[in-house]
mmCIF file with all atom_site columns, C-alpha atoms in Angstrom:
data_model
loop_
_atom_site.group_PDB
_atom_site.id
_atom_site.type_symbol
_atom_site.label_atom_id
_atom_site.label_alt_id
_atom_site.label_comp_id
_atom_site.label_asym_id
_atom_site.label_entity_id
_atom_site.label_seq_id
_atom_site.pdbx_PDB_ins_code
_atom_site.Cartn_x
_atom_site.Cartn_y
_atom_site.Cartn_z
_atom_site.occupancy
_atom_site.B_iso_or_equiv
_atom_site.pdbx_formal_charge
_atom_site.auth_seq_id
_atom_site.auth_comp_id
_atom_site.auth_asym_id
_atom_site.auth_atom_id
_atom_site.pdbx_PDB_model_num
ATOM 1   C CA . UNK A 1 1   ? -1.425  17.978  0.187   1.00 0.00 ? 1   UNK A CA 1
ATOM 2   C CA . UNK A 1 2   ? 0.360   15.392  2.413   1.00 0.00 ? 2   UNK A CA 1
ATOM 3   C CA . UNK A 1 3   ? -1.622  12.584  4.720   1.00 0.00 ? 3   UNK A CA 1
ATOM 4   C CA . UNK A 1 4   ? -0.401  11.350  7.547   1.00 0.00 ? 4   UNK A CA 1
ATOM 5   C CA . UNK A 1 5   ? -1.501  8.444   8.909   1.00 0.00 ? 5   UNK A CA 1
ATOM 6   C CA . UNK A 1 6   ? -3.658  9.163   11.613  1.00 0.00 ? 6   UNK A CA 1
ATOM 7   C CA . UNK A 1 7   ? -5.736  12.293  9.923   1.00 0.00 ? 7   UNK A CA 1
ATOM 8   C CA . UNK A 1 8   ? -6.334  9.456   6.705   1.00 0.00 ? 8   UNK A CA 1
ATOM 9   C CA . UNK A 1 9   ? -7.252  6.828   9.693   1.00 0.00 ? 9   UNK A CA 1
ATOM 10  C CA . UNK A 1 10  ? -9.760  8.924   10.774  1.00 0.00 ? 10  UNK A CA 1
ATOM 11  C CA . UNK A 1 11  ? -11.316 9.958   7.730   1.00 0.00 ? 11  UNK A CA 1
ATOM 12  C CA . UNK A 1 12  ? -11.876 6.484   6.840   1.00 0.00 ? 12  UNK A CA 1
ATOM 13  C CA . UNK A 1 13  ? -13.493 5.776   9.899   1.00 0.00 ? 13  UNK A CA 1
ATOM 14  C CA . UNK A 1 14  ? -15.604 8.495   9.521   1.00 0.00 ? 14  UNK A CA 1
ATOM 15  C CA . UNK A 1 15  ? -16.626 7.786   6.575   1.00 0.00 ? 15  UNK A CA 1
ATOM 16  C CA . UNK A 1 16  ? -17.941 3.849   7.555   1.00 0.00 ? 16  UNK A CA 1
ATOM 17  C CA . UNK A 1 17  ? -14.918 2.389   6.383   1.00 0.00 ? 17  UNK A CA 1
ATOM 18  C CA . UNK A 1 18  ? -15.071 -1.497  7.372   1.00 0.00 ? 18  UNK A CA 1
ATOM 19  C CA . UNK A 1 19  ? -11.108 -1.347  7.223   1.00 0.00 ? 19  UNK A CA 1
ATOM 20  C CA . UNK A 1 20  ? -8.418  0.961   8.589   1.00 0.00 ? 20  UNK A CA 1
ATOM 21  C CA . UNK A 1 21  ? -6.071  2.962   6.524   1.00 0.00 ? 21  UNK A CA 1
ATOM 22  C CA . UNK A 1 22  ? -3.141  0.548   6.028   1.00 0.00 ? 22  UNK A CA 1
ATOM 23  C CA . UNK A 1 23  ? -5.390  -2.173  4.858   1.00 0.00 ? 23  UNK A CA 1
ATOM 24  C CA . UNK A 1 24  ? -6.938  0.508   2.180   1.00 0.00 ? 24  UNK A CA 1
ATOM 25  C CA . UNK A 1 25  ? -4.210  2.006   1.104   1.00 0.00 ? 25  UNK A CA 1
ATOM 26  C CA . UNK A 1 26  ? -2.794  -1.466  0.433   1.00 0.00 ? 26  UNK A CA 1
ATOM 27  C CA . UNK A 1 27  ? -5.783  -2.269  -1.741  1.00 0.00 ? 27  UNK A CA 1
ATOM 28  C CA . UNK A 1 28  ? -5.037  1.402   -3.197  1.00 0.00 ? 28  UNK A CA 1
ATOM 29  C CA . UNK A 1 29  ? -1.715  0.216   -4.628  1.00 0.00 ? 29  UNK A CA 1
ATOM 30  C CA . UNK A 1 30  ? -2.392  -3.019  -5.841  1.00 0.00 ? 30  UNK A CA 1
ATOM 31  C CA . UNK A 1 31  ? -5.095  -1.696  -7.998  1.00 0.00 ? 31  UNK A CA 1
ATOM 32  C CA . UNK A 1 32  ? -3.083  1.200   -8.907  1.00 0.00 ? 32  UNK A CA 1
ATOM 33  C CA . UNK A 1 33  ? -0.571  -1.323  -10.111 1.00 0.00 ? 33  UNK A CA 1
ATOM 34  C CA . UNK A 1 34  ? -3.238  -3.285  -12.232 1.00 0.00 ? 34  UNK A CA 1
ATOM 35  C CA . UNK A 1 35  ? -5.886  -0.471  -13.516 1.00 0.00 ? 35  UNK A CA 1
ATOM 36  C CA . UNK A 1 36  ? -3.829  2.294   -13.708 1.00 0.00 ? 36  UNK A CA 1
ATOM 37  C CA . UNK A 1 37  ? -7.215  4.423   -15.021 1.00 0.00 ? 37  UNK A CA 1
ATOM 38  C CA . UNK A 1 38  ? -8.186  4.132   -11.590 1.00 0.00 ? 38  UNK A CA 1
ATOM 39  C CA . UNK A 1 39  ? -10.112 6.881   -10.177 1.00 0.00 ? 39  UNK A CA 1
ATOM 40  C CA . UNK A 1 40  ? -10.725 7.536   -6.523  1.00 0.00 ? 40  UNK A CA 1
ATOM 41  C CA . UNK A 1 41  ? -14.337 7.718   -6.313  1.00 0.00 ? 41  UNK A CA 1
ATOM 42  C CA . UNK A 1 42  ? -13.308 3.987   -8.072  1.00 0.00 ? 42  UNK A CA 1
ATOM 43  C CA . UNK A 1 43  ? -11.334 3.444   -5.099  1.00 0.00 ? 43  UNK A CA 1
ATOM 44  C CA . UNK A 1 44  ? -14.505 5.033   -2.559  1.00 0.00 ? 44  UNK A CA 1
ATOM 45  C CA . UNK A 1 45  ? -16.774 2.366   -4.297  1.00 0.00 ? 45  UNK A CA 1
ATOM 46  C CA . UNK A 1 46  ? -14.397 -0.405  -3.204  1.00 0.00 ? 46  UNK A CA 1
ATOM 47  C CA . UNK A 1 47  ? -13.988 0.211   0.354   1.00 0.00 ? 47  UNK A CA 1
ATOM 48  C CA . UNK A 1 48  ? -18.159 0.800   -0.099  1.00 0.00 ? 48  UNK A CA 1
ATOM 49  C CA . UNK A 1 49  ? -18.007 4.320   1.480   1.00 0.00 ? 49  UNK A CA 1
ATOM 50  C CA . UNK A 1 50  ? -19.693 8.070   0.726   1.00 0.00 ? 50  UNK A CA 1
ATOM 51  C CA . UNK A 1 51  ? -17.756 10.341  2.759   1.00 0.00 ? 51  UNK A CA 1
ATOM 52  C CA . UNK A 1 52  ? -18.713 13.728  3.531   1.00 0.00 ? 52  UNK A CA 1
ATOM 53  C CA . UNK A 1 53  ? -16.286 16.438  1.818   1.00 0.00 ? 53  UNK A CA 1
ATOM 54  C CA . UNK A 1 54  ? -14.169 17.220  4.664   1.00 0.00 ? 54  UNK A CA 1
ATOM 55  C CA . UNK A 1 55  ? -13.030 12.949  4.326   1.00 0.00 ? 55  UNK A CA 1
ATOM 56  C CA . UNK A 1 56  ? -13.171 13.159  0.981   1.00 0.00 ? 56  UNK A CA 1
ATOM 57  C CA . UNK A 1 57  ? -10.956 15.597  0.924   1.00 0.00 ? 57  UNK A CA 1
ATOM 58  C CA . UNK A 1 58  ? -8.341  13.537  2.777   1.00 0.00 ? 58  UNK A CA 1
ATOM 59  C CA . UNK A 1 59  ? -9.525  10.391  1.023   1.00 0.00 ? 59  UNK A CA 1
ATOM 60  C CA . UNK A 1 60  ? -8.861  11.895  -2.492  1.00 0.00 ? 60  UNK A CA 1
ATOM 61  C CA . UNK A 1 61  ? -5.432  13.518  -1.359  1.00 0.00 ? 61  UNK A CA 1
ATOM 62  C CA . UNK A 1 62  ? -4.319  9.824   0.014   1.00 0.00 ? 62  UNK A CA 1
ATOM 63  C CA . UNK A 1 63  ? -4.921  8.703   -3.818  1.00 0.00 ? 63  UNK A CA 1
ATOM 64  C CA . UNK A 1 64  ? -3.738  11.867  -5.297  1.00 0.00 ? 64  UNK A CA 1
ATOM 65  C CA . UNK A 1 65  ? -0.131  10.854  -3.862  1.00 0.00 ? 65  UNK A CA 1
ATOM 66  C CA . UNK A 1 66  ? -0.491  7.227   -4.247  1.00 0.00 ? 66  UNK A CA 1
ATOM 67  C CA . UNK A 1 67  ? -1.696  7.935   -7.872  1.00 0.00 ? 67  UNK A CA 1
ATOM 68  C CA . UNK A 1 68  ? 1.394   10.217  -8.291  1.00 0.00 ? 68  UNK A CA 1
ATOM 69  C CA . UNK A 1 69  ? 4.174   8.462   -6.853  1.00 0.00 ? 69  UNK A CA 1
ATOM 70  C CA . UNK A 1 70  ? 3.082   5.246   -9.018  1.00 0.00 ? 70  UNK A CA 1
ATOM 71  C CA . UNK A 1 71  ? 3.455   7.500   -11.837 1.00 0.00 ? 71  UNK A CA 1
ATOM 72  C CA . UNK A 1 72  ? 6.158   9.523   -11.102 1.00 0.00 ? 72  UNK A CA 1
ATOM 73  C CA . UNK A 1 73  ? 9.827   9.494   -9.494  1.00 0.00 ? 73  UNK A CA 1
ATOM 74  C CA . UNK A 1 74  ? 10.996  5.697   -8.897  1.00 0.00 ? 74  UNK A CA 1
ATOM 75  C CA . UNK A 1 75  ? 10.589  4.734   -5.170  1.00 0.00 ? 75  UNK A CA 1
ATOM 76  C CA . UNK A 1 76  ? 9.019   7.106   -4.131  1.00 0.00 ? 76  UNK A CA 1
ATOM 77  C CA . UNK A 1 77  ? 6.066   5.362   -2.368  1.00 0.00 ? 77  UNK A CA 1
ATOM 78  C CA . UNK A 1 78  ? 5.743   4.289   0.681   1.00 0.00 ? 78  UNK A CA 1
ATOM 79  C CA . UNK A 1 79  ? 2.818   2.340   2.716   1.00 0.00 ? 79  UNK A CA 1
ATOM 80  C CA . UNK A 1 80  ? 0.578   4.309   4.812   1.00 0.00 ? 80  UNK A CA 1
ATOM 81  C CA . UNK A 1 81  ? 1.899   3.104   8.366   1.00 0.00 ? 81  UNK A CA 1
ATOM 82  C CA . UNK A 1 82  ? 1.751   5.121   11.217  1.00 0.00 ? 82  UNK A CA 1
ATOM 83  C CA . UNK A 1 83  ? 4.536   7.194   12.391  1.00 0.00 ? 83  UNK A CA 1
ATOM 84  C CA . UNK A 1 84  ? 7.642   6.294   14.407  1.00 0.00 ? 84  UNK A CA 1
ATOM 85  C CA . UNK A 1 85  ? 6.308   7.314   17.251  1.00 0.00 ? 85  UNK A CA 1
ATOM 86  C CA . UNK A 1 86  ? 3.852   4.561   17.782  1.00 0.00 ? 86  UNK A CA 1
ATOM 87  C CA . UNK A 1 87  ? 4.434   1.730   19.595  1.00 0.00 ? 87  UNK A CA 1
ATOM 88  C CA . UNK A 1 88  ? 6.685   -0.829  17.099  1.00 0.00 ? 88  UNK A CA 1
ATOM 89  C CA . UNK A 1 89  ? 3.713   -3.317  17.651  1.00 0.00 ? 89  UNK A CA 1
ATOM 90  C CA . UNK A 1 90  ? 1.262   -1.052  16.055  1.00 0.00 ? 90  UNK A CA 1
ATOM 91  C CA . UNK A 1 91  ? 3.798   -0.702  13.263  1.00 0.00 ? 91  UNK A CA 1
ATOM 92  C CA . UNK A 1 92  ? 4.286   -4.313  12.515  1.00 0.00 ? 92  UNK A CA 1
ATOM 93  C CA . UNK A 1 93  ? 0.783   -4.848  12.769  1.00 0.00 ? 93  UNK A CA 1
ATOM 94  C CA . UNK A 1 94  ? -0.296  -2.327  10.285  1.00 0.00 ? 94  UNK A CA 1
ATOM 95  C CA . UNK A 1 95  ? 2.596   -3.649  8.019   1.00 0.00 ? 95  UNK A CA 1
ATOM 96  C CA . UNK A 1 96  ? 0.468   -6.583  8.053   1.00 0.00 ? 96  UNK A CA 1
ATOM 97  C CA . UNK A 1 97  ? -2.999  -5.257  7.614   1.00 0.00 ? 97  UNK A CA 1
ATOM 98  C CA . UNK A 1 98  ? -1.288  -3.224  4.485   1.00 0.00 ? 98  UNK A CA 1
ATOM 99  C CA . UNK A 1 99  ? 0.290   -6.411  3.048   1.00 0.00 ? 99  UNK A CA 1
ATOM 100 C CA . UNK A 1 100 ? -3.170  -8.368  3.629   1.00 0.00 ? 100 UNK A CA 1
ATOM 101 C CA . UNK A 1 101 ? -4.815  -5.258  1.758   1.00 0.00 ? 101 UNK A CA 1
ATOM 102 C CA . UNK A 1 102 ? -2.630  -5.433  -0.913  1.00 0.00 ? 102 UNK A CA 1
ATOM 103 C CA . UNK A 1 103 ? -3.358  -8.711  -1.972  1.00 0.00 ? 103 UNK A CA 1
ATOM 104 C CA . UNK A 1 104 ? -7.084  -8.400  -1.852  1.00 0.00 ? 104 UNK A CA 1
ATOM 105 C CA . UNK A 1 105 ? -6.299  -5.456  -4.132  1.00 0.00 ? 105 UNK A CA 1
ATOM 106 C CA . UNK A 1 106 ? -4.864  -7.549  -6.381  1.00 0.00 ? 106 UNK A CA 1
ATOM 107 C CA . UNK A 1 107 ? -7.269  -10.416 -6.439  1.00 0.00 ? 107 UNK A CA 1
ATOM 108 C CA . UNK A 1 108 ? -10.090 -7.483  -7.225  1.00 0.00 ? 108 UNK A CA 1
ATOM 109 C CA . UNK A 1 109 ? -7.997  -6.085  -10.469 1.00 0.00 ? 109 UNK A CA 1
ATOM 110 C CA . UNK A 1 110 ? -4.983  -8.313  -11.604 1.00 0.00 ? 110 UNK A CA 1
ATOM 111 C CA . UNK A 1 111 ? -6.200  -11.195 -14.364 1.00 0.00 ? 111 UNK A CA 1
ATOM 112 C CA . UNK A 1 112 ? -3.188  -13.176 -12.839 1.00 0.00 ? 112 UNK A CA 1
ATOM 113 C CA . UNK A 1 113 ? -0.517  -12.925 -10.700 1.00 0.00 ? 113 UNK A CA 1
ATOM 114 C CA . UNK A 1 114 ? 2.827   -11.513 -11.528 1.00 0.00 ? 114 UNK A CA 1
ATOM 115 C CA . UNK A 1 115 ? 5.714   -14.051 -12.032 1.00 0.00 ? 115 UNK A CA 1
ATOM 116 C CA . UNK A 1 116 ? 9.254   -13.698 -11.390 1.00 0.00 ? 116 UNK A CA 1
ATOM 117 C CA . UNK A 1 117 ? 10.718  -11.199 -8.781  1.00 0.00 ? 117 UNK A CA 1
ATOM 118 C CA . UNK A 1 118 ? 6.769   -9.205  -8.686  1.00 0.00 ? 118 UNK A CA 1
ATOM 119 C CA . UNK A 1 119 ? 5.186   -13.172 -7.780  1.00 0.00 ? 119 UNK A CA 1
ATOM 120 C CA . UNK A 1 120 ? 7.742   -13.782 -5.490  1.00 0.00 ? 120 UNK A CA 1
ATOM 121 C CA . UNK A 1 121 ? 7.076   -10.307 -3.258  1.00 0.00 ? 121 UNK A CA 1
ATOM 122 C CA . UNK A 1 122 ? 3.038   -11.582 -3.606  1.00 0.00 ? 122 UNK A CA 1
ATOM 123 C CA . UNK A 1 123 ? 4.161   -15.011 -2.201  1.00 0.00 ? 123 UNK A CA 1
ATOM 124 C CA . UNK A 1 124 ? 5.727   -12.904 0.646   1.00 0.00 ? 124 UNK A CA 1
ATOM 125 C CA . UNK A 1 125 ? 3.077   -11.045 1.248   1.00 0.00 ? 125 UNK A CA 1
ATOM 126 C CA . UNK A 1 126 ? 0.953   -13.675 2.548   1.00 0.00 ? 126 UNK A CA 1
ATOM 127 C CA . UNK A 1 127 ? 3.394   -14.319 5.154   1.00 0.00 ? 127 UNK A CA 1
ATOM 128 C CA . UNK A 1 128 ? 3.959   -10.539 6.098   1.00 0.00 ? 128 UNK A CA 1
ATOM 129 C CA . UNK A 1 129 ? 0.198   -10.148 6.555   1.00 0.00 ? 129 UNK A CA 1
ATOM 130 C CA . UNK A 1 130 ? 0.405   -12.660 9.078   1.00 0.00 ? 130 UNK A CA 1
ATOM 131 C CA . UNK A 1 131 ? 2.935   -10.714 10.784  1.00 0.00 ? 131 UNK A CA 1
ATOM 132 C CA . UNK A 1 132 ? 3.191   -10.198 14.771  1.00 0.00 ? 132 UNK A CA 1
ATOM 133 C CA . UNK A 1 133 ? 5.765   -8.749  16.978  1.00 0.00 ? 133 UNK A CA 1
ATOM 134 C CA . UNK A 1 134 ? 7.129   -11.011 19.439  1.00 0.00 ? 134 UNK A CA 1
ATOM 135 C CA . UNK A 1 135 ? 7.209   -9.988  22.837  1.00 0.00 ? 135 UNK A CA 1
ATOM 136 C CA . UNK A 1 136 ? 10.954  -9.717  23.746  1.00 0.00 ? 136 UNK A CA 1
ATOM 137 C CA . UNK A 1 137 ? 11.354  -8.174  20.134  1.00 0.00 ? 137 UNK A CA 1
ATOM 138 C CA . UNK A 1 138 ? 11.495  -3.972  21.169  1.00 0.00 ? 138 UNK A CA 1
ATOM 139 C CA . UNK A 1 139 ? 14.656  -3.393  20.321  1.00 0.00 ? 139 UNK A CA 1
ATOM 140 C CA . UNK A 1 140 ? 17.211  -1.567  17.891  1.00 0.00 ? 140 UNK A CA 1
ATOM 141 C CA . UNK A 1 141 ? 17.419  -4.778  15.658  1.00 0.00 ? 141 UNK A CA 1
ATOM 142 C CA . UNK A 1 142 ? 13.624  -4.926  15.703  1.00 0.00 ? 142 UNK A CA 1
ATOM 143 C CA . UNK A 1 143 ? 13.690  -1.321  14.509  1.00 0.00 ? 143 UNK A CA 1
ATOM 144 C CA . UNK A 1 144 ? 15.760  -2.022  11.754  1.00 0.00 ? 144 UNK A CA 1
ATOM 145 C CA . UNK A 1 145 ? 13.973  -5.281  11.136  1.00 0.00 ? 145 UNK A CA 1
ATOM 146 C CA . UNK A 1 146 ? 10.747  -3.167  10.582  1.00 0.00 ? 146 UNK A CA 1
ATOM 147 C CA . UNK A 1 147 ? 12.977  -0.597  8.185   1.00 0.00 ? 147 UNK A CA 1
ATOM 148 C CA . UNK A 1 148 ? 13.913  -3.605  6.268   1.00 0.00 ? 148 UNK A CA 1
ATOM 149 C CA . UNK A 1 149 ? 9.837   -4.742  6.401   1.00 0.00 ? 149 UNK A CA 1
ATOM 150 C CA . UNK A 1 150 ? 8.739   -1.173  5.076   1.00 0.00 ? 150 UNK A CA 1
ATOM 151 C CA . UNK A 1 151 ? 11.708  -0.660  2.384   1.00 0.00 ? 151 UNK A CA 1
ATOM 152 C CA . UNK A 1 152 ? 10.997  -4.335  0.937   1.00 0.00 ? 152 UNK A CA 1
ATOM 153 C CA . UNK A 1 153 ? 7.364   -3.689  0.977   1.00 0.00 ? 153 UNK A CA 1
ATOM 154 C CA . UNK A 1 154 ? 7.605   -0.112  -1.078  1.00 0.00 ? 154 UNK A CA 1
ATOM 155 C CA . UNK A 1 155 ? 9.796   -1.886  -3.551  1.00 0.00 ? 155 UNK A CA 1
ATOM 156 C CA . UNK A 1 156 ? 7.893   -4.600  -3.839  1.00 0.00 ? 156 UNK A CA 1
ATOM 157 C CA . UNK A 1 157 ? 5.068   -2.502  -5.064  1.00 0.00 ? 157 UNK A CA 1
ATOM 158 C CA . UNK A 1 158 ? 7.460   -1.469  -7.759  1.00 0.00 ? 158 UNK A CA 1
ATOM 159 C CA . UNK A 1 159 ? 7.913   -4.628  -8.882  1.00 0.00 ? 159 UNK A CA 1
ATOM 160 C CA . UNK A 1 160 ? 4.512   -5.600  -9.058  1.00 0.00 ? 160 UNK A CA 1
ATOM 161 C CA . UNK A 1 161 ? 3.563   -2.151  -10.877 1.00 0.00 ? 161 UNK A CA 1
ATOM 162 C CA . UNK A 1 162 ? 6.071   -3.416  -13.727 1.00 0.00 ? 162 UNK A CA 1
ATOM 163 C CA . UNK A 1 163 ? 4.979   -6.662  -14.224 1.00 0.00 ? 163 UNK A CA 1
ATOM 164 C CA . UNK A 1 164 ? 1.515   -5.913  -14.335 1.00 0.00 ? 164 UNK A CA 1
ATOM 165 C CA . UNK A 1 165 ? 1.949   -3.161  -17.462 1.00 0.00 ? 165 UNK A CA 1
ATOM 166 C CA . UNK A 1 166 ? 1.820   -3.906  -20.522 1.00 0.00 ? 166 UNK A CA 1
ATOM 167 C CA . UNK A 1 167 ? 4.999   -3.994  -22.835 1.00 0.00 ? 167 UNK A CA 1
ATOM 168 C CA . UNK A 1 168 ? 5.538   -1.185  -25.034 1.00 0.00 ? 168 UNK A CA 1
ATOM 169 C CA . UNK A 1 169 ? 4.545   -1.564  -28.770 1.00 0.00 ? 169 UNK A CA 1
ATOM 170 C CA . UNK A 1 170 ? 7.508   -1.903  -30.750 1.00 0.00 ? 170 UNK A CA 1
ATOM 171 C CA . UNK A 1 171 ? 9.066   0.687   -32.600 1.00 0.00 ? 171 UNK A CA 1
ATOM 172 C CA . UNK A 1 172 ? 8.743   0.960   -36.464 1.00 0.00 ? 172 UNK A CA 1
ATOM 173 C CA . UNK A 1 173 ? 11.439  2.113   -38.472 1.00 0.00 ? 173 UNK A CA 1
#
């Protein structure tokens, strides 16, 4: 089962979630990338809701595919933003909220921060959560500015996922 945006929104909501959906499913992935035994009713008990089962449903089905694309193809993943059809202000803004999420995700579950390439998206993301779309800035180079936001951010996750594992045992011969 596949969640868009505004159907995992509104479950949240209804569920007396304090946050929206980008800033949550931030948090998702960062602890995702530092406890990867994480279960969703882990993941309920952090945003400190009980949904009923209809928003459960959609709750567990956001993690489900978070869970899986973490664990599964490379690069697959990609932040829970709404759709293209939204206003690019929304967009940019949610960008934000999901990058601000992702870092209190992080300071909940990682021991410390990632270094290299992983601590150097983190650094970033303190400046992307601050992110605001400037009023002349609706254009075609604004849409591929965002496409260039939302790539770097679903990478980024990536590279924080990697650091944040442990190294394999070493092989005996």
């Amino acid at each position: 089962m596949t969640t868009d945006y505004r159907s995992a929104d509104n479950a949240l909501t209804a569920a007396g979630g304090a946050l929206g959906i980008a800033d949550a499913h931030g948090q998702l992935c960062a602890l995702l990338c530092a406890r990867p035994a994480l279960r969703s009713g882990d993941w309920l008990q952090v945003l400190e809701v009980e949904p009923a089962p209809a928003e459960a449903e959609t709750l567990a089905a956001v993690f489900a595919a978070t869970a899986a694309a973490l664990q599964g193809e490379r690069y697959v993943l990609a932040p829970l933003l709404p759709d293209d059809d939204a206003p690019l202000a929304k967009r940019v803004a949610a960008a934000g909220r999901w990058a601000a999420g992702f870092l209190v995700g992080l300071g909940l579950s990682a021991s410390s921060p990632p270094g290299g390439d992983a601590g150097e998206f983190v650094r970033d993301l303190a400046q992307i959560a601050q992110a605001t779309l400037a009023d002349d800035d609706d254009g075609e180079a604004a849409e591929r500015d965002f496409a260039e936001l939302v790539e770097y951010l679903r990478i980024g996750v990536y590279l924080v996922h990697d650091a944040l594992r442990p190294p394999p045992p070493p092989s005996v011969h």
